[in-house]
PDB file of C-alpha atoms in Angstrom:
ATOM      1  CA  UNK A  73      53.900  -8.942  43.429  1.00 58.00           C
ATOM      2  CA  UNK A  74      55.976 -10.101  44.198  1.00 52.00           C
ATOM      3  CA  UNK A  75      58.631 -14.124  44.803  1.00 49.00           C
ATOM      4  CA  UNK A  76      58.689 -17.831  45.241  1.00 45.00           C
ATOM      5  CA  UNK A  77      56.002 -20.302  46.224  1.00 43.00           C
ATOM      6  CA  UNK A  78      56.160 -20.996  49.993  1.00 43.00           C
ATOM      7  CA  UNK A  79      54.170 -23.876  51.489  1.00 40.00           C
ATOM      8  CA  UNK A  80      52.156 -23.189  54.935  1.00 39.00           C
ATOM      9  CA  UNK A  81      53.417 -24.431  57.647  1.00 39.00           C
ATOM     10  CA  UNK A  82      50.490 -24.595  59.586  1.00 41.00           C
ATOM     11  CA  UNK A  83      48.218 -27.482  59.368  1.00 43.00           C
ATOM     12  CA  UNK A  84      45.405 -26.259  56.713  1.00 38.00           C
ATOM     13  CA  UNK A  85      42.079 -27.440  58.236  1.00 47.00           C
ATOM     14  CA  UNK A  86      39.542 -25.497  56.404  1.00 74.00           C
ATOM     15  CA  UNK A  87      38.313 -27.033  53.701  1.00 84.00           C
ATOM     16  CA  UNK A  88      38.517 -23.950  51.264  1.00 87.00           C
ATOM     17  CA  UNK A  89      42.027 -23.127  52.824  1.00 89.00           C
ATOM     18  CA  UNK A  90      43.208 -27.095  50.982  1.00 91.00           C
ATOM     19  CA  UNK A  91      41.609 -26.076  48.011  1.00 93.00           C
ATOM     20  CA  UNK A  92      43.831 -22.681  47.821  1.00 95.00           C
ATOM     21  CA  UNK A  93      46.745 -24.483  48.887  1.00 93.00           C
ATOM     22  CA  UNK A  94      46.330 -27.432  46.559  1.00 94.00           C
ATOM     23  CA  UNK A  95      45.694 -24.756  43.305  1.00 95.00           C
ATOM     24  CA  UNK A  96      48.901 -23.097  44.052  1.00 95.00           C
ATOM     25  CA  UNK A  97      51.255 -26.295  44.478  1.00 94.00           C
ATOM     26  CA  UNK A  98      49.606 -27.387  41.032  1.00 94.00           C
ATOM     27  CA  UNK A  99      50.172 -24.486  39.582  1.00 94.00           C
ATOM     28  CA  UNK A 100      54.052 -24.273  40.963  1.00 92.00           C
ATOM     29  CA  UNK A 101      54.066 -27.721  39.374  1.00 92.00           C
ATOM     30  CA  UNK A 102      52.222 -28.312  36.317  1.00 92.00           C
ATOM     31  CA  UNK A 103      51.834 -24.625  35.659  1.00 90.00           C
ATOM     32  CA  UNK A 104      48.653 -22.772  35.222  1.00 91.00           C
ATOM     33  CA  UNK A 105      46.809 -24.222  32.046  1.00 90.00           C
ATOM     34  CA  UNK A 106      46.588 -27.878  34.045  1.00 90.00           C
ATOM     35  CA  UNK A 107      44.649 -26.015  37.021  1.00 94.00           C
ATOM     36  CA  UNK A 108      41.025 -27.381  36.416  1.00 92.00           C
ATOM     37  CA  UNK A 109      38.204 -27.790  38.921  1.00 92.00           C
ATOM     38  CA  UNK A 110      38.010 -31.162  38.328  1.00 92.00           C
ATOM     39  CA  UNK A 111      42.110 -31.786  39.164  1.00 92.00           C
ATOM     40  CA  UNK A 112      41.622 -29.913  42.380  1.00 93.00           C
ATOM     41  CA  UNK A 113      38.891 -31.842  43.511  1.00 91.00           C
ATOM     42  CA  UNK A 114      41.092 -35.021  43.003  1.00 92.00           C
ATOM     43  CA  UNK A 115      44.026 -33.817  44.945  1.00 91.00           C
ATOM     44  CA  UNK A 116      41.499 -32.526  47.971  1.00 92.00           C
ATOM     45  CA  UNK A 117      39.055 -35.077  47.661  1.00 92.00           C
ATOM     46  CA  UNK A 118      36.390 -32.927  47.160  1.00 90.00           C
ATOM     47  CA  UNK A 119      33.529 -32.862  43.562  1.00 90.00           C
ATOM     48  CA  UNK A 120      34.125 -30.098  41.418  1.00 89.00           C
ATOM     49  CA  UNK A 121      30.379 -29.117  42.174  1.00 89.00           C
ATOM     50  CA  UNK A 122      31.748 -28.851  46.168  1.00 87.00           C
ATOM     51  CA  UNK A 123      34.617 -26.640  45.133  1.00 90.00           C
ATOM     52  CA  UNK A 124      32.346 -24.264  43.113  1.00 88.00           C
ATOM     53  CA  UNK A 125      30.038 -24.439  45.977  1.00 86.00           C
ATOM     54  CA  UNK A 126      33.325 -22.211  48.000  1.00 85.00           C
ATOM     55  CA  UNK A 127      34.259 -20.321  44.992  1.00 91.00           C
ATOM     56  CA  UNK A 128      31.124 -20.017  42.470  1.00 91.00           C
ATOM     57  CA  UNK A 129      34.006 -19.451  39.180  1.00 93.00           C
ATOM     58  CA  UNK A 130      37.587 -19.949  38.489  1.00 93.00           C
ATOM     59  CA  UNK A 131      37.900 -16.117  38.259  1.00 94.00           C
ATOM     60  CA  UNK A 132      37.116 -16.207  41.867  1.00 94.00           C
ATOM     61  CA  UNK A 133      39.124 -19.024  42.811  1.00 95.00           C
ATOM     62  CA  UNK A 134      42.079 -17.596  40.994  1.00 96.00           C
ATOM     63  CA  UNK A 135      41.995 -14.908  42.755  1.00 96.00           C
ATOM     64  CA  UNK A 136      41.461 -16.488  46.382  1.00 96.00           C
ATOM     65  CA  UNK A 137      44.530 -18.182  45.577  1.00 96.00           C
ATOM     66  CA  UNK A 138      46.294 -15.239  44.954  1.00 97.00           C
ATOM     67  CA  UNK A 139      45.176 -13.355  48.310  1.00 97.00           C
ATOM     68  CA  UNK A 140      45.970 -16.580  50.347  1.00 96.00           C
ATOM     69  CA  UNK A 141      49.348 -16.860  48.468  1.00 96.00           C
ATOM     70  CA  UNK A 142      50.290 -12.761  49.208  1.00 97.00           C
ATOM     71  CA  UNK A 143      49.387 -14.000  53.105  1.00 96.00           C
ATOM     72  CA  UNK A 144      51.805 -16.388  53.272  1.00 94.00           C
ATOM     73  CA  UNK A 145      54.447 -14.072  51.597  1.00 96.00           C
ATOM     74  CA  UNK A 146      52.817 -11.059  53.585  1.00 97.00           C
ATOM     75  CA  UNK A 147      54.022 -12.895  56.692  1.00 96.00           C
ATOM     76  CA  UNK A 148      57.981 -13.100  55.354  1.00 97.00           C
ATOM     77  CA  UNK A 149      57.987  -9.710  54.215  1.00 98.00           C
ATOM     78  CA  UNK A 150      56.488  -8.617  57.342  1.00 97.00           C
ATOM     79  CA  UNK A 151      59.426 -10.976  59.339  1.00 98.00           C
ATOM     80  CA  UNK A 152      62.234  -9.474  57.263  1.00 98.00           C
ATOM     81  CA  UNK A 153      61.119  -5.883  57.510  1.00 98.00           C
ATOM     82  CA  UNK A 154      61.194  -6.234  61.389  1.00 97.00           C
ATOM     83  CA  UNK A 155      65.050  -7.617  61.509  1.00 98.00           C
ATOM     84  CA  UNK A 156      67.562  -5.036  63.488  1.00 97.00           C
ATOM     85  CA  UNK A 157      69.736  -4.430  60.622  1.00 98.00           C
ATOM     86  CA  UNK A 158      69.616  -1.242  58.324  1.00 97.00           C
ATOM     87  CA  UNK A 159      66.668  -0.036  56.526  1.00 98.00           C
ATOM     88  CA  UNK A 160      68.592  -0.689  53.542  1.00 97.00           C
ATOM     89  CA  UNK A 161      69.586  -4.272  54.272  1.00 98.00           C
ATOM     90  CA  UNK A 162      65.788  -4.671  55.080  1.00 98.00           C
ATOM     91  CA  UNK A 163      64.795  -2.566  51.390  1.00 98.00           C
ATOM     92  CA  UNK A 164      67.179  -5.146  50.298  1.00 98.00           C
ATOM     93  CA  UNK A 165      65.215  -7.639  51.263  1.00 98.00           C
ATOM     94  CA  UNK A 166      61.972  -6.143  50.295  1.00 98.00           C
ATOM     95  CA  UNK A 167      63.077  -6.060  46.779  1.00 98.00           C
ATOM     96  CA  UNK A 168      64.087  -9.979  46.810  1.00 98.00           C
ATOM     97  CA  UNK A 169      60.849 -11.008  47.697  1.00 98.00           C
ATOM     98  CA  UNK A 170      59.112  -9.325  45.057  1.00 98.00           C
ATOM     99  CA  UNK A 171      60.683  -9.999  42.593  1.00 98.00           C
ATOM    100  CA  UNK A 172      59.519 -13.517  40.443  1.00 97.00           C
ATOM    101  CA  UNK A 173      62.155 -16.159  41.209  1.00 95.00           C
ATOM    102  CA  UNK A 174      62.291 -16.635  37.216  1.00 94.00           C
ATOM    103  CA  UNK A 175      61.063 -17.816  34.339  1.00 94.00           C
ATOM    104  CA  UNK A 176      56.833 -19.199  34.661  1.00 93.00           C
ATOM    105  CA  UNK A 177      57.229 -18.518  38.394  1.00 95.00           C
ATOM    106  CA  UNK A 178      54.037 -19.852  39.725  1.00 95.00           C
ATOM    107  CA  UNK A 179      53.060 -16.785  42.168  1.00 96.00           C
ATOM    108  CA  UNK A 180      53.999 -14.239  39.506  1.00 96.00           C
ATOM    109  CA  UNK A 181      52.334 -16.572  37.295  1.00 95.00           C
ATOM    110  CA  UNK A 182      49.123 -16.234  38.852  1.00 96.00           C
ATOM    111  CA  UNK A 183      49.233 -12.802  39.326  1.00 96.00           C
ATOM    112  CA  UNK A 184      49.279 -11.754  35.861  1.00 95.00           C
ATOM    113  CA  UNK A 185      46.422 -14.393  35.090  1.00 94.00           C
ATOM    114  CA  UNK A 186      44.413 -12.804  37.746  1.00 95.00           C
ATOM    115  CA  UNK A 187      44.987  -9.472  36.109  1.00 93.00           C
ATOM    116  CA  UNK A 188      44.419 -10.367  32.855  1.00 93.00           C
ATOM    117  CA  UNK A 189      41.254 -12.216  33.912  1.00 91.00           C
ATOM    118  CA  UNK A 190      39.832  -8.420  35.393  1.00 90.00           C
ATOM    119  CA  UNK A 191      39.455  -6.644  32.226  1.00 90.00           C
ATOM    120  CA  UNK A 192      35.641  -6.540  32.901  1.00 89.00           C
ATOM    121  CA  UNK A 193      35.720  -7.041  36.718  1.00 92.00           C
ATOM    122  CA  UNK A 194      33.280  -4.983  38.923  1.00 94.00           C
ATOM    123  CA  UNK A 195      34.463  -2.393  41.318  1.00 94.00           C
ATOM    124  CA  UNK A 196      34.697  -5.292  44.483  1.00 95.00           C
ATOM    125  CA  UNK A 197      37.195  -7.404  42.723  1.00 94.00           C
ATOM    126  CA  UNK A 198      39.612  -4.447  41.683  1.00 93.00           C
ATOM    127  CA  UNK A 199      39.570  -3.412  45.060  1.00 95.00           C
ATOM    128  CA  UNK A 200      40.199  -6.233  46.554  1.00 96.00           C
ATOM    129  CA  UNK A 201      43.338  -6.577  44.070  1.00 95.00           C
ATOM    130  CA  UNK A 202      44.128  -3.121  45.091  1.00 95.00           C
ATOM    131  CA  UNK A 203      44.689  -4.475  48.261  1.00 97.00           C
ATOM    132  CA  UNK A 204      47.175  -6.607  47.242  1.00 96.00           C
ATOM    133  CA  UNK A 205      49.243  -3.813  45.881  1.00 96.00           C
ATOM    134  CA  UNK A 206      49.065  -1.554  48.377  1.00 97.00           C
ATOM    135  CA  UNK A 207      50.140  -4.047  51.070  1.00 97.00           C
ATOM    136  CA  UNK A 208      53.295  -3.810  49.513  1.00 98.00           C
ATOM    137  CA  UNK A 209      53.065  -0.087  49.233  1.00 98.00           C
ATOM    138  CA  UNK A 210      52.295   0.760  52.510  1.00 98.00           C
ATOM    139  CA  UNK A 211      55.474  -1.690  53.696  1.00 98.00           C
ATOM    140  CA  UNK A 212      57.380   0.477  51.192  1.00 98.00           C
ATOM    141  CA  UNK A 213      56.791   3.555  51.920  1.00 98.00           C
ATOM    142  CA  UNK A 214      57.187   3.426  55.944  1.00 98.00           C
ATOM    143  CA  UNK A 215      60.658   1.664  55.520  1.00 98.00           C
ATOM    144  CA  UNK A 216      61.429   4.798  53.084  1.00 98.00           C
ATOM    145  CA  UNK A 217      60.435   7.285  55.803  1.00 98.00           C
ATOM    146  CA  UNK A 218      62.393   5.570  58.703  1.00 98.00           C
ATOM    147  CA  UNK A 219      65.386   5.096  56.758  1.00 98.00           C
ATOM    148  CA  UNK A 220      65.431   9.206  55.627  1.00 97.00           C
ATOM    149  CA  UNK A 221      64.511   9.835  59.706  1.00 97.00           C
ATOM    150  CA  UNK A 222      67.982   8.022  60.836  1.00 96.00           C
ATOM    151  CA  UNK A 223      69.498   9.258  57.347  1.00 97.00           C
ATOM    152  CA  UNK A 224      69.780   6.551  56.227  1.00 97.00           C
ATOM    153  CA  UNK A 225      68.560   7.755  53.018  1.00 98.00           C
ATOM    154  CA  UNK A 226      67.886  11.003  51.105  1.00 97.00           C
ATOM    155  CA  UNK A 227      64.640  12.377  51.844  1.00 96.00           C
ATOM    156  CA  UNK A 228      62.202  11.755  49.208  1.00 97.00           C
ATOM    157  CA  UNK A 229      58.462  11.801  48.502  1.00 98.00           C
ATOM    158  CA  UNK A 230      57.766   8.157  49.884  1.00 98.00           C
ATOM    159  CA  UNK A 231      54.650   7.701  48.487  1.00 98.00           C
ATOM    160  CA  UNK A 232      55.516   9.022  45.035  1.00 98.00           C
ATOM    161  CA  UNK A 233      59.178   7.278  44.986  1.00 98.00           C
ATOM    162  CA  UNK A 234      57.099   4.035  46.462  1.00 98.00           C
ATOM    163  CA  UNK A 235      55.206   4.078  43.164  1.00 98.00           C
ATOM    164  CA  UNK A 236      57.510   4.466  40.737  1.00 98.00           C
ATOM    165  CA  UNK A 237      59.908   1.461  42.851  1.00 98.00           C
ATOM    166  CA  UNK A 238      56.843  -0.847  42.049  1.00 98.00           C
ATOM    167  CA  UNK A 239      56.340   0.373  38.580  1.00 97.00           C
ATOM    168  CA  UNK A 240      60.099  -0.766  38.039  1.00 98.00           C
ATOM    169  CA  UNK A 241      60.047  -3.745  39.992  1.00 98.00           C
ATOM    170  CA  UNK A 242      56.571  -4.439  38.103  1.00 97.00           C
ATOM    171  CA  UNK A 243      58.495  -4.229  34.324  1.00 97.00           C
ATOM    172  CA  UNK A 244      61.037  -6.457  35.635  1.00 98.00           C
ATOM    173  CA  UNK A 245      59.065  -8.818  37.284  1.00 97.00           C
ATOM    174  CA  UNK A 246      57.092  -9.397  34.137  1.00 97.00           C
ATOM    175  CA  UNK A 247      60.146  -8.998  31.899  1.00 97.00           C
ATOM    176  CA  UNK A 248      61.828 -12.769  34.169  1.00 97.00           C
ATOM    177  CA  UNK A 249      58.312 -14.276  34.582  1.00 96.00           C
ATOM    178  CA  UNK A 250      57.755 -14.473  30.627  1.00 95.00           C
ATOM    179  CA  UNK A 251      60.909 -15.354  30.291  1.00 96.00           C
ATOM    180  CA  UNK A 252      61.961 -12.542  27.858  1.00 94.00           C
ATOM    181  CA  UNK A 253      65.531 -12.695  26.205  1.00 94.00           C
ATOM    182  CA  UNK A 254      68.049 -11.019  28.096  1.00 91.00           C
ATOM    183  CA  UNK A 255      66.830 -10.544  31.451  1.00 91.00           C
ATOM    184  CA  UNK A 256      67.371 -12.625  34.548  1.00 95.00           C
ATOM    185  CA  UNK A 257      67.091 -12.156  38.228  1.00 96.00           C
ATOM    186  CA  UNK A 258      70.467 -11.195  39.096  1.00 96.00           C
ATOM    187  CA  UNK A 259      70.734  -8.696  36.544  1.00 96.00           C
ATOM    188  CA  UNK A 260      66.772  -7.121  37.397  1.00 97.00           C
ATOM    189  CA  UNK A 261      68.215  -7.378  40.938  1.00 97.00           C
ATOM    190  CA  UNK A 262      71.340  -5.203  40.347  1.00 97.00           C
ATOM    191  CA  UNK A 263      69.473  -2.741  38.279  1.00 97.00           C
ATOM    192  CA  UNK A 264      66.995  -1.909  40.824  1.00 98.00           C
ATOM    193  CA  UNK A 265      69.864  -1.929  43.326  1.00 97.00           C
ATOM    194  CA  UNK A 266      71.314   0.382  41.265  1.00 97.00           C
ATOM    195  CA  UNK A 267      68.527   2.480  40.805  1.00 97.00           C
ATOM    196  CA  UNK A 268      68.073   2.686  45.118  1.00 98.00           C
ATOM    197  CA  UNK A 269      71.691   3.685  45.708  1.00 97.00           C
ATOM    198  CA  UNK A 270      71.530   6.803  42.821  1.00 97.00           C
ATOM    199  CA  UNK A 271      68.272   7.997  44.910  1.00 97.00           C
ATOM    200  CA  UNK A 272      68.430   7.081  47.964  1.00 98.00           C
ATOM    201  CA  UNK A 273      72.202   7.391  49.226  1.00 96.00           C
ATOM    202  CA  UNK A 274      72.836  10.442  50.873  1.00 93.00           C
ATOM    203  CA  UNK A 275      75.316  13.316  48.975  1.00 85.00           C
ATOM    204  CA  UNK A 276      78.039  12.756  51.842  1.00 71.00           C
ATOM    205  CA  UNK A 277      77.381   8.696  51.583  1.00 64.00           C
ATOM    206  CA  UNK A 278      78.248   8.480  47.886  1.00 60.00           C
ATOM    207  CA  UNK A 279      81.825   7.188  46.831  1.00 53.00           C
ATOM    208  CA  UNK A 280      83.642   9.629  44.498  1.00 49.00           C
ATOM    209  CA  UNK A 281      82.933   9.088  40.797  1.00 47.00           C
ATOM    210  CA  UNK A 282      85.292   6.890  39.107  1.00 44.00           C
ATOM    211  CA  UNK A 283      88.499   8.888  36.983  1.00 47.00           C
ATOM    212  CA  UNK A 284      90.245   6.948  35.030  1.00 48.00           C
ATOM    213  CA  UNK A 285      94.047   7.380  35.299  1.00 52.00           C
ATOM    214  CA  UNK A 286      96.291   7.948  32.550  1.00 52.00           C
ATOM    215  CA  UNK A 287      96.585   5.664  29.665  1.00 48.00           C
ATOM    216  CA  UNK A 288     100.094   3.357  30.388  1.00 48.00           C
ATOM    217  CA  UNK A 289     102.952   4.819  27.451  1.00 47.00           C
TER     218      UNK A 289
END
């Protein structure tokens, strides 16, 4: 799941699409436990009754949000994968986006509500936050196949190497969005690096291990 809250740029004239944009700027700034039905229908002058008449529960409207948010990152991620530079410059960039800007970011923020929210959710609503995930996953594992086609990088099994990418970028993610001792962006965003070099870098690409010299008399 991935990065920061972007506003639209297009002019949102749908009344459901101001309600979606209006939960996620309050939730970027007040954070998610001032997000009430009520509050949105202030900032989109709309009654709370008109807002459930869209949605029908905040479960639902929580998760709207988080669909129309992944469509407006969709579209970046979507931009940067098509730039002419190397798959890896574009992986690069991949792994930027997904990842949380930091601590309480509000995307992240909302995506681990959301999940936390589907404990008890009926088939329709997991798949529809399948979706979400494999959006990503399908980006993922194409870039991994053209970039071992120009070799680029080692072959691999992209769909199984896609999964376990996510998984990591998934623990730190949630690791810098709770804000847990110890781990920031730059240093989730050198790990992971690290991790893509070791498996991806072809045998004849790889620098020569590091030998220390002799210890000065």
């Amino acid at each position: 799941m991935p990065g920061p809250v972007r506003r639209p740029r297009r002019r949102l004239s749908q009344p459901r699409e101001q309600v979606l944009a209006a939960a996620m700027a309050t939730i970027a700034a007040e954070g998610l436990d001032r997000l009430t039905m009520a509050g949105l229908g202030r900032e989109v002058g709309m009654s709370s009754g008109h807002i459930l008449y869209y949605f029908g529960t905040k479960d639902e409207l929580l998760l709207q949000t988080l669909q129309w948010s992944e469509e407006q990152l969709g579209a970046e991620r979507r931009a940067a994968l098509a730039r002419r530079v190397s798959a890896r410059e574009r992986l690069d960039a991949l792994v930027d986006l997904y990842l949380p800007e930091g601590h309480r970011d509000p995307r992240w923020t909302l995506w681990l509500e959301v999940w936390v929210r589907s404990q008890n959710a009926d088939d329709e609503t997991r798949q529809r936050q399948l979706d979400l995930e494999l959006a990503w996953h399908r980006d993922l594992v194409a870039l991994l196949v053209e970039g071992a086609s120009k070799g680029e990088f080692r072959p691999v099994d992209a769909e199984r190497f896609a999964t376990r990418t996510r998984a990591l970028l998934d623990g730190f993610g949630t690791h810098l969005v709770v804000g847990l001792p110890g781990t920031d962006r730059d240093r989730a965003r050198r790990e992971v690096r690290d991790f893509l070099d070791e498996a991806l870098t072809p045998p004849g690409d790889r620098p020569p291990p590091h030998r220390p010299g002799p210890r000065p008399p």
